[in-house]
Amino acid sequence: MWFTLRNGADVVVRPILPDDKERLVEAFARLSETSRYRRFGTPVRHLTDEQVRSLTEIDYDDHMAWVAVDPSVPGRPGLGVARYVRLPDEPTVAEAAVTVVDSHQGLGLGSILLGVLGLSAVAHGIRAFRAYVLEENDAVQELFTGLGASMHHDGSMLRVDVPLPEDPADLPDTPTGRVFRAVASHMLPPPDARYPGIGLPDG
């Protein structure tokens, strides 16, 4: 699926594939230390082979991830990823996270990725996202607040619970909510993101 960012650049968003291991490692290397810390809540210098495997070899149901790639550059480098992992003890809730490389932050890509992730989550029976974010991470807090999230302190982190309505029309009339509705109109009918290694093209 093609989307256009605020600066007019195009991006392609598609489910992550096992073949994306190198792309994921390369994109991680382009994250600043601050972005890495905000994503993991602890300093992370590199991803282990096991982490890379677990992040790219997924079941597309209980664990789903969408990647954004740059179609204008040879090799289509990664620009961002959004993923959810269903909570075993709360099957209608999934822990969610969104990461965008520093060069493409502030262009609306995070909202697009979260919108795509939310629609595929609803299609798989998930009714709420849960995220843990640093208190100083205002950008992500604003992103989730725009979807009607509630926030609670959980140790040094904020626990964020985001409702996922089945009908995108029920989303709040906020900048993030409007992006979600635009993404929904772009993607309808909702994606059945069960792609176990069938060799999806980048477009």
PDB file of C-alpha atoms in Angstrom:
ATOM      1  CA  MET A   1       0.000   0.000   0.000  1.00  0.00           C
ATOM      2  CA  TRP A   2       1.250   3.434  -0.946  1.00  0.00           C
ATOM      3  CA  PHE A   3       0.898   6.468   1.312  1.00  0.00           C
ATOM      4  CA  THR A   4       2.100  10.063   1.011  1.00  0.00           C
ATOM      5  CA  LEU A   5       3.839  11.812   3.906  1.00  0.00           C
ATOM      6  CA  ARG A   6       3.478  15.457   4.907  1.00  0.00           C
ATOM      7  CA  ASN A   7       6.549  16.393   2.876  1.00  0.00           C
ATOM      8  CA  GLY A   8       5.097  14.837  -0.277  1.00  0.00           C
ATOM      9  CA  ALA A   9       7.320  11.733  -0.197  1.00  0.00           C
ATOM     10  CA  ASP A  10       5.772   8.350  -0.931  1.00  0.00           C
ATOM     11  CA  VAL A  11       6.169   5.306   1.292  1.00  0.00           C
ATOM     12  CA  VAL A  12       5.104   1.695   0.870  1.00  0.00           C
ATOM     13  CA  VAL A  13       3.588  -0.053   3.880  1.00  0.00           C
ATOM     14  CA  ARG A  14       3.356  -3.845   3.922  1.00  0.00           C
ATOM     15  CA  PRO A  15       3.538  -6.762   6.375  1.00  0.00           C
ATOM     16  CA  ILE A  16       7.004  -7.638   7.599  1.00  0.00           C
ATOM     17  CA  LEU A  17       8.591 -10.757   6.070  1.00  0.00           C
ATOM     18  CA  PRO A  18      11.340 -13.138   7.203  1.00  0.00           C
ATOM     19  CA  ASP A  19      13.442 -11.717   4.351  1.00  0.00           C
ATOM     20  CA  ASP A  20      13.415  -8.321   6.103  1.00  0.00           C
ATOM     21  CA  LYS A  21      16.086  -9.271   8.637  1.00  0.00           C
ATOM     22  CA  GLU A  22      18.853  -7.251   6.973  1.00  0.00           C
ATOM     23  CA  ARG A  23      16.498  -4.340   6.310  1.00  0.00           C
ATOM     24  CA  LEU A  24      15.488  -4.300   9.989  1.00  0.00           C
ATOM     25  CA  VAL A  25      19.080  -4.328  11.220  1.00  0.00           C
ATOM     26  CA  GLU A  26      20.024  -1.538   8.800  1.00  0.00           C
ATOM     27  CA  ALA A  27      17.076   0.615   9.892  1.00  0.00           C
ATOM     28  CA  PHE A  28      17.911   0.026  13.561  1.00  0.00           C
ATOM     29  CA  ALA A  29      21.454   1.260  12.869  1.00  0.00           C
ATOM     30  CA  ARG A  30      19.956   4.552  11.605  1.00  0.00           C
ATOM     31  CA  LEU A  31      18.081   5.174  14.847  1.00  0.00           C
ATOM     32  CA  SER A  32      19.613   7.705  17.198  1.00  0.00           C
ATOM     33  CA  GLU A  33      20.447   6.666  20.757  1.00  0.00           C
ATOM     34  CA  THR A  34      17.449   8.701  21.913  1.00  0.00           C
ATOM     35  CA  SER A  35      15.078   6.896  19.545  1.00  0.00           C
ATOM     36  CA  ARG A  36      16.419   3.517  20.610  1.00  0.00           C
ATOM     37  CA  TYR A  37      16.008   4.398  24.277  1.00  0.00           C
ATOM     38  CA  ARG A  38      12.454   5.608  23.709  1.00  0.00           C
ATOM     39  CA  ARG A  39      11.580   2.380  21.888  1.00  0.00           C
ATOM     40  CA  PHE A  40      13.065  -0.080  24.371  1.00  0.00           C
ATOM     41  CA  GLY A  41      13.140   1.952  27.599  1.00  0.00           C
ATOM     42  CA  THR A  42      16.794   1.024  28.044  1.00  0.00           C
ATOM     43  CA  PRO A  43      20.001   1.671  26.080  1.00  0.00           C
ATOM     44  CA  VAL A  44      20.237  -0.860  23.227  1.00  0.00           C
ATOM     45  CA  ARG A  45      23.307  -0.822  20.965  1.00  0.00           C
ATOM     46  CA  HIS A  46      22.379  -3.650  18.626  1.00  0.00           C
ATOM     47  CA  LEU A  47      19.798  -6.369  18.036  1.00  0.00           C
ATOM     48  CA  THR A  48      20.802  -9.965  18.682  1.00  0.00           C
ATOM     49  CA  ASP A  49      20.221 -12.631  16.044  1.00  0.00           C
ATOM     50  CA  GLU A  50      17.453 -14.074  18.216  1.00  0.00           C
ATOM     51  CA  GLN A  51      15.754 -10.680  18.511  1.00  0.00           C
ATOM     52  CA  VAL A  52      15.924 -10.166  14.748  1.00  0.00           C
ATOM     53  CA  ARG A  53      14.425 -13.611  14.189  1.00  0.00           C
ATOM     54  CA  SER A  54      11.596 -13.028  16.639  1.00  0.00           C
ATOM     55  CA  LEU A  55      10.836  -9.623  15.097  1.00  0.00           C
ATOM     56  CA  THR A  56      10.635 -10.888  11.506  1.00  0.00           C
ATOM     57  CA  GLU A  57       9.384 -14.479  11.797  1.00  0.00           C
ATOM     58  CA  ILE A  58       5.857 -13.892  13.104  1.00  0.00           C
ATOM     59  CA  ASP A  59       2.452 -15.581  12.862  1.00  0.00           C
ATOM     60  CA  TYR A  60       0.522 -12.535  11.494  1.00  0.00           C
ATOM     61  CA  ASP A  61      -2.261 -13.121  14.028  1.00  0.00           C
ATOM     62  CA  ASP A  62      -1.098 -13.005  17.656  1.00  0.00           C
ATOM     63  CA  HIS A  63       2.031 -11.163  16.482  1.00  0.00           C
ATOM     64  CA  MET A  64       1.699  -8.722  13.603  1.00  0.00           C
ATOM     65  CA  ALA A  65       4.104  -6.126  12.204  1.00  0.00           C
ATOM     66  CA  TRP A  66       3.898  -3.660   9.326  1.00  0.00           C
ATOM     67  CA  VAL A  67       6.956  -2.025   7.819  1.00  0.00           C
ATOM     68  CA  ALA A  68       7.298   1.210   5.867  1.00  0.00           C
ATOM     69  CA  VAL A  69       9.912   1.229   3.102  1.00  0.00           C
ATOM     70  CA  ASP A  70      11.226   3.949   0.807  1.00  0.00           C
ATOM     71  CA  PRO A  71      10.260   3.124  -2.804  1.00  0.00           C
ATOM     72  CA  SER A  72      12.467   5.899  -4.211  1.00  0.00           C
ATOM     73  CA  VAL A  73      15.769   4.346  -3.066  1.00  0.00           C
ATOM     74  CA  PRO A  74      17.322   1.142  -4.470  1.00  0.00           C
ATOM     75  CA  GLY A  75      16.803  -1.733  -2.071  1.00  0.00           C
ATOM     76  CA  ARG A  76      13.816   0.015  -0.496  1.00  0.00           C
ATOM     77  CA  PRO A  77      15.353   0.739   2.929  1.00  0.00           C
ATOM     78  CA  GLY A  78      13.165   0.528   6.003  1.00  0.00           C
ATOM     79  CA  LEU A  79      11.698   3.732   7.427  1.00  0.00           C
ATOM     80  CA  GLY A  80       9.587   2.444  10.277  1.00  0.00           C
ATOM     81  CA  VAL A  81       7.764  -0.477  11.813  1.00  0.00           C
ATOM     82  CA  ALA A  82       4.617  -0.912  13.885  1.00  0.00           C
ATOM     83  CA  ARG A  83       3.835  -4.153  15.666  1.00  0.00           C
ATOM     84  CA  TYR A  84       1.485  -5.688  18.147  1.00  0.00           C
ATOM     85  CA  VAL A  85       1.775  -8.831  20.259  1.00  0.00           C
ATOM     86  CA  ARG A  86      -1.438 -10.225  21.722  1.00  0.00           C
ATOM     87  CA  LEU A  87      -1.422 -10.644  25.513  1.00  0.00           C
ATOM     88  CA  PRO A  88      -1.945 -14.338  26.369  1.00  0.00           C
ATOM     89  CA  ASP A  89      -4.015 -13.571  29.483  1.00  0.00           C
ATOM     90  CA  GLU A  90      -6.048 -10.826  27.740  1.00  0.00           C
ATOM     91  CA  PRO A  91      -6.664 -12.069  24.182  1.00  0.00           C
ATOM     92  CA  THR A  92      -8.551  -8.933  23.117  1.00  0.00           C
ATOM     93  CA  VAL A  93      -5.597  -6.718  24.166  1.00  0.00           C
ATOM     94  CA  ALA A  94      -2.211  -6.452  22.450  1.00  0.00           C
ATOM     95  CA  GLU A  95       0.970  -4.654  23.397  1.00  0.00           C
ATOM     96  CA  ALA A  96       1.839  -2.238  20.592  1.00  0.00           C
ATOM     97  CA  ALA A  97       4.890  -0.229  19.577  1.00  0.00           C
ATOM     98  CA  VAL A  98       5.773   2.097  16.705  1.00  0.00           C
ATOM     99  CA  THR A  99       9.291   3.092  15.633  1.00  0.00           C
ATOM    100  CA  VAL A 100      10.244   5.541  12.866  1.00  0.00           C
ATOM    101  CA  VAL A 101      13.815   6.314  11.790  1.00  0.00           C
ATOM    102  CA  ASP A 102      14.915   9.807  12.820  1.00  0.00           C
ATOM    103  CA  SER A 103      15.048  11.131   9.254  1.00  0.00           C
ATOM    104  CA  HIS A 104      11.303  10.526   8.833  1.00  0.00           C
ATOM    105  CA  GLN A 105       9.973  11.526  12.233  1.00  0.00           C
ATOM    106  CA  GLY A 106       7.421  14.332  12.330  1.00  0.00           C
ATOM    107  CA  LEU A 107       6.072  13.554   8.846  1.00  0.00           C
ATOM    108  CA  GLY A 108       2.990  11.577   9.862  1.00  0.00           C
ATOM    109  CA  LEU A 109       4.521   8.145   9.270  1.00  0.00           C
ATOM    110  CA  GLY A 110       3.989   7.023  12.866  1.00  0.00           C
ATOM    111  CA  SER A 111       0.263   7.809  12.621  1.00  0.00           C
ATOM    112  CA  ILE A 112      -0.018   5.955   9.306  1.00  0.00           C
ATOM    113  CA  LEU A 113       1.747   2.881  10.670  1.00  0.00           C
ATOM    114  CA  LEU A 114      -0.344   2.885  13.842  1.00  0.00           C
ATOM    115  CA  GLY A 115      -3.498   3.243  11.741  1.00  0.00           C
ATOM    116  CA  VAL A 116      -2.613   0.257   9.575  1.00  0.00           C
ATOM    117  CA  LEU A 117      -1.687  -1.750  12.669  1.00  0.00           C
ATOM    118  CA  GLY A 118      -4.935  -0.828  14.415  1.00  0.00           C
ATOM    119  CA  LEU A 119      -7.115  -1.912  11.505  1.00  0.00           C
ATOM    120  CA  SER A 120      -5.374  -5.259  11.167  1.00  0.00           C
ATOM    121  CA  ALA A 121      -5.615  -5.757  14.951  1.00  0.00           C
ATOM    122  CA  VAL A 122      -9.378  -5.187  14.915  1.00  0.00           C
ATOM    123  CA  ALA A 123      -9.667  -7.670  12.033  1.00  0.00           C
ATOM    124  CA  HIS A 124      -8.002 -10.230  14.321  1.00  0.00           C
ATOM    125  CA  GLY A 125     -10.270  -9.661  17.320  1.00  0.00           C
ATOM    126  CA  ILE A 126      -8.148  -7.161  19.239  1.00  0.00           C
ATOM    127  CA  ARG A 127     -10.115  -4.350  20.855  1.00  0.00           C
ATOM    128  CA  ALA A 128      -7.394  -2.389  22.648  1.00  0.00           C
ATOM    129  CA  PHE A 129      -3.690  -1.636  22.428  1.00  0.00           C
ATOM    130  CA  ARG A 130      -1.450  -1.347  25.460  1.00  0.00           C
ATOM    131  CA  ALA A 131       1.874   0.449  25.338  1.00  0.00           C
ATOM    132  CA  TYR A 132       4.556   1.423  27.824  1.00  0.00           C
ATOM    133  CA  VAL A 133       6.229   4.737  27.079  1.00  0.00           C
ATOM    134  CA  LEU A 134       8.717   6.986  28.798  1.00  0.00           C
ATOM    135  CA  GLU A 135       7.159   9.973  30.528  1.00  0.00           C
ATOM    136  CA  GLU A 136       9.330  12.348  28.483  1.00  0.00           C
ATOM    137  CA  ASN A 137       8.261  10.805  25.164  1.00  0.00           C
ATOM    138  CA  ASP A 138       5.726  13.521  24.344  1.00  0.00           C
ATOM    139  CA  ALA A 139       5.408  12.598  20.656  1.00  0.00           C
ATOM    140  CA  VAL A 140       4.165   9.066  21.299  1.00  0.00           C
ATOM    141  CA  GLN A 141       1.920  10.221  24.132  1.00  0.00           C
ATOM    142  CA  GLU A 142       0.330  12.766  21.792  1.00  0.00           C
ATOM    143  CA  LEU A 143      -0.131  10.066  19.153  1.00  0.00           C
ATOM    144  CA  PHE A 144      -2.012   7.785  21.550  1.00  0.00           C
ATOM    145  CA  THR A 145      -3.919  10.592  23.274  1.00  0.00           C
ATOM    146  CA  GLY A 146      -5.364  11.497  19.886  1.00  0.00           C
ATOM    147  CA  LEU A 147      -7.033   8.077  19.880  1.00  0.00           C
ATOM    148  CA  GLY A 148      -8.674   8.508  23.275  1.00  0.00           C
ATOM    149  CA  ALA A 149      -6.002   6.678  25.282  1.00  0.00           C
ATOM    150  CA  SER A 150      -5.907   6.564  29.059  1.00  0.00           C
ATOM    151  CA  MET A 151      -2.537   6.787  30.834  1.00  0.00           C
ATOM    152  CA  HIS A 152      -1.344   5.551  34.210  1.00  0.00           C
ATOM    153  CA  HIS A 153       2.049   5.558  35.903  1.00  0.00           C
ATOM    154  CA  ASP A 154       3.653   2.128  36.024  1.00  0.00           C
ATOM    155  CA  GLY A 155       7.014   2.470  37.737  1.00  0.00           C
ATOM    156  CA  SER A 156       9.268   4.660  35.617  1.00  0.00           C
ATOM    157  CA  MET A 157       6.993   4.250  32.572  1.00  0.00           C
ATOM    158  CA  LEU A 158       3.526   5.324  31.561  1.00  0.00           C
ATOM    159  CA  ARG A 159       1.077   2.536  30.774  1.00  0.00           C
ATOM    160  CA  VAL A 160      -1.097   3.612  27.870  1.00  0.00           C
ATOM    161  CA  ASP A 161      -4.372   1.843  27.007  1.00  0.00           C
ATOM    162  CA  VAL A 162      -5.847   2.665  23.611  1.00  0.00           C
ATOM    163  CA  PRO A 163      -9.385   1.556  22.656  1.00  0.00           C
ATOM    164  CA  LEU A 164      -9.781   0.215  19.112  1.00  0.00           C
ATOM    165  CA  PRO A 165     -13.349   0.710  17.866  1.00  0.00           C
ATOM    166  CA  GLU A 166     -14.579  -1.675  15.181  1.00  0.00           C
ATOM    167  CA  ASP A 167     -15.942   1.276  13.190  1.00  0.00           C
ATOM    168  CA  PRO A 168     -13.270   3.914  12.351  1.00  0.00           C
ATOM    169  CA  ALA A 169     -16.062   6.519  12.369  1.00  0.00           C
ATOM    170  CA  ASP A 170     -16.156   6.148  16.152  1.00  0.00           C
ATOM    171  CA  LEU A 171     -12.585   7.441  16.505  1.00  0.00           C
ATOM    172  CA  PRO A 172     -12.089  10.875  18.117  1.00  0.00           C
ATOM    173  CA  ASP A 173     -12.111  13.912  15.829  1.00  0.00           C
ATOM    174  CA  THR A 174      -8.428  14.640  16.428  1.00  0.00           C
ATOM    175  CA  PRO A 175      -5.471  14.869  14.024  1.00  0.00           C
ATOM    176  CA  THR A 176      -4.550  11.256  14.810  1.00  0.00           C
ATOM    177  CA  GLY A 177      -8.157  10.118  14.584  1.00  0.00           C
ATOM    178  CA  ARG A 178      -8.513  11.763  11.166  1.00  0.00           C
ATOM    179  CA  VAL A 179      -5.342  10.029   9.948  1.00  0.00           C
ATOM    180  CA  PHE A 180      -6.772   6.717  11.146  1.00  0.00           C
ATOM    181  CA  ARG A 181      -9.992   7.302   9.223  1.00  0.00           C
ATOM    182  CA  ALA A 182      -8.022   8.212   6.111  1.00  0.00           C
ATOM    183  CA  VAL A 183      -5.939   5.052   6.482  1.00  0.00           C
ATOM    184  CA  ALA A 184      -9.131   3.036   6.951  1.00  0.00           C
ATOM    185  CA  SER A 185     -10.638   4.384   3.738  1.00  0.00           C
ATOM    186  CA  HIS A 186      -7.353   3.528   1.999  1.00  0.00           C
ATOM    187  CA  MET A 187      -7.369  -0.046   3.297  1.00  0.00           C
ATOM    188  CA  LEU A 188     -11.000  -1.109   3.302  1.00  0.00           C
ATOM    189  CA  PRO A 189     -11.988  -3.880   3.366  1.00  0.00           C
ATOM    190  CA  PRO A 190      -9.879  -4.542   6.486  1.00  0.00           C
ATOM    191  CA  PRO A 191      -6.737  -6.523   5.723  1.00  0.00           C
ATOM    192  CA  ASP A 192      -6.610 -10.181   6.588  1.00  0.00           C
ATOM    193  CA  ALA A 193      -2.900 -10.042   7.356  1.00  0.00           C
ATOM    194  CA  ARG A 194      -2.109 -13.756   7.368  1.00  0.00           C
ATOM    195  CA  TYR A 195       0.936 -13.842   5.166  1.00  0.00           C
ATOM    196  CA  PRO A 196       3.144 -16.752   6.300  1.00  0.00           C
ATOM    197  CA  GLY A 197       6.014 -16.304   3.911  1.00  0.00           C
ATOM    198  CA  ILE A 198       4.161 -16.186   0.610  1.00  0.00           C
ATOM    199  CA  GLY A 199       6.645 -13.773  -0.913  1.00  0.00           C
ATOM    200  CA  LEU A 200       4.630 -10.550  -0.882  1.00  0.00           C
ATOM    201  CA  PRO A 201       5.994  -7.888  -3.230  1.00  0.00           C
ATOM    202  CA  ASP A 202       7.118  -4.578  -1.741  1.00  0.00           C
ATOM    203  CA  GLY A 203       4.182  -2.809  -3.349  1.00  0.00           C
TER     204      GLY A 203
END
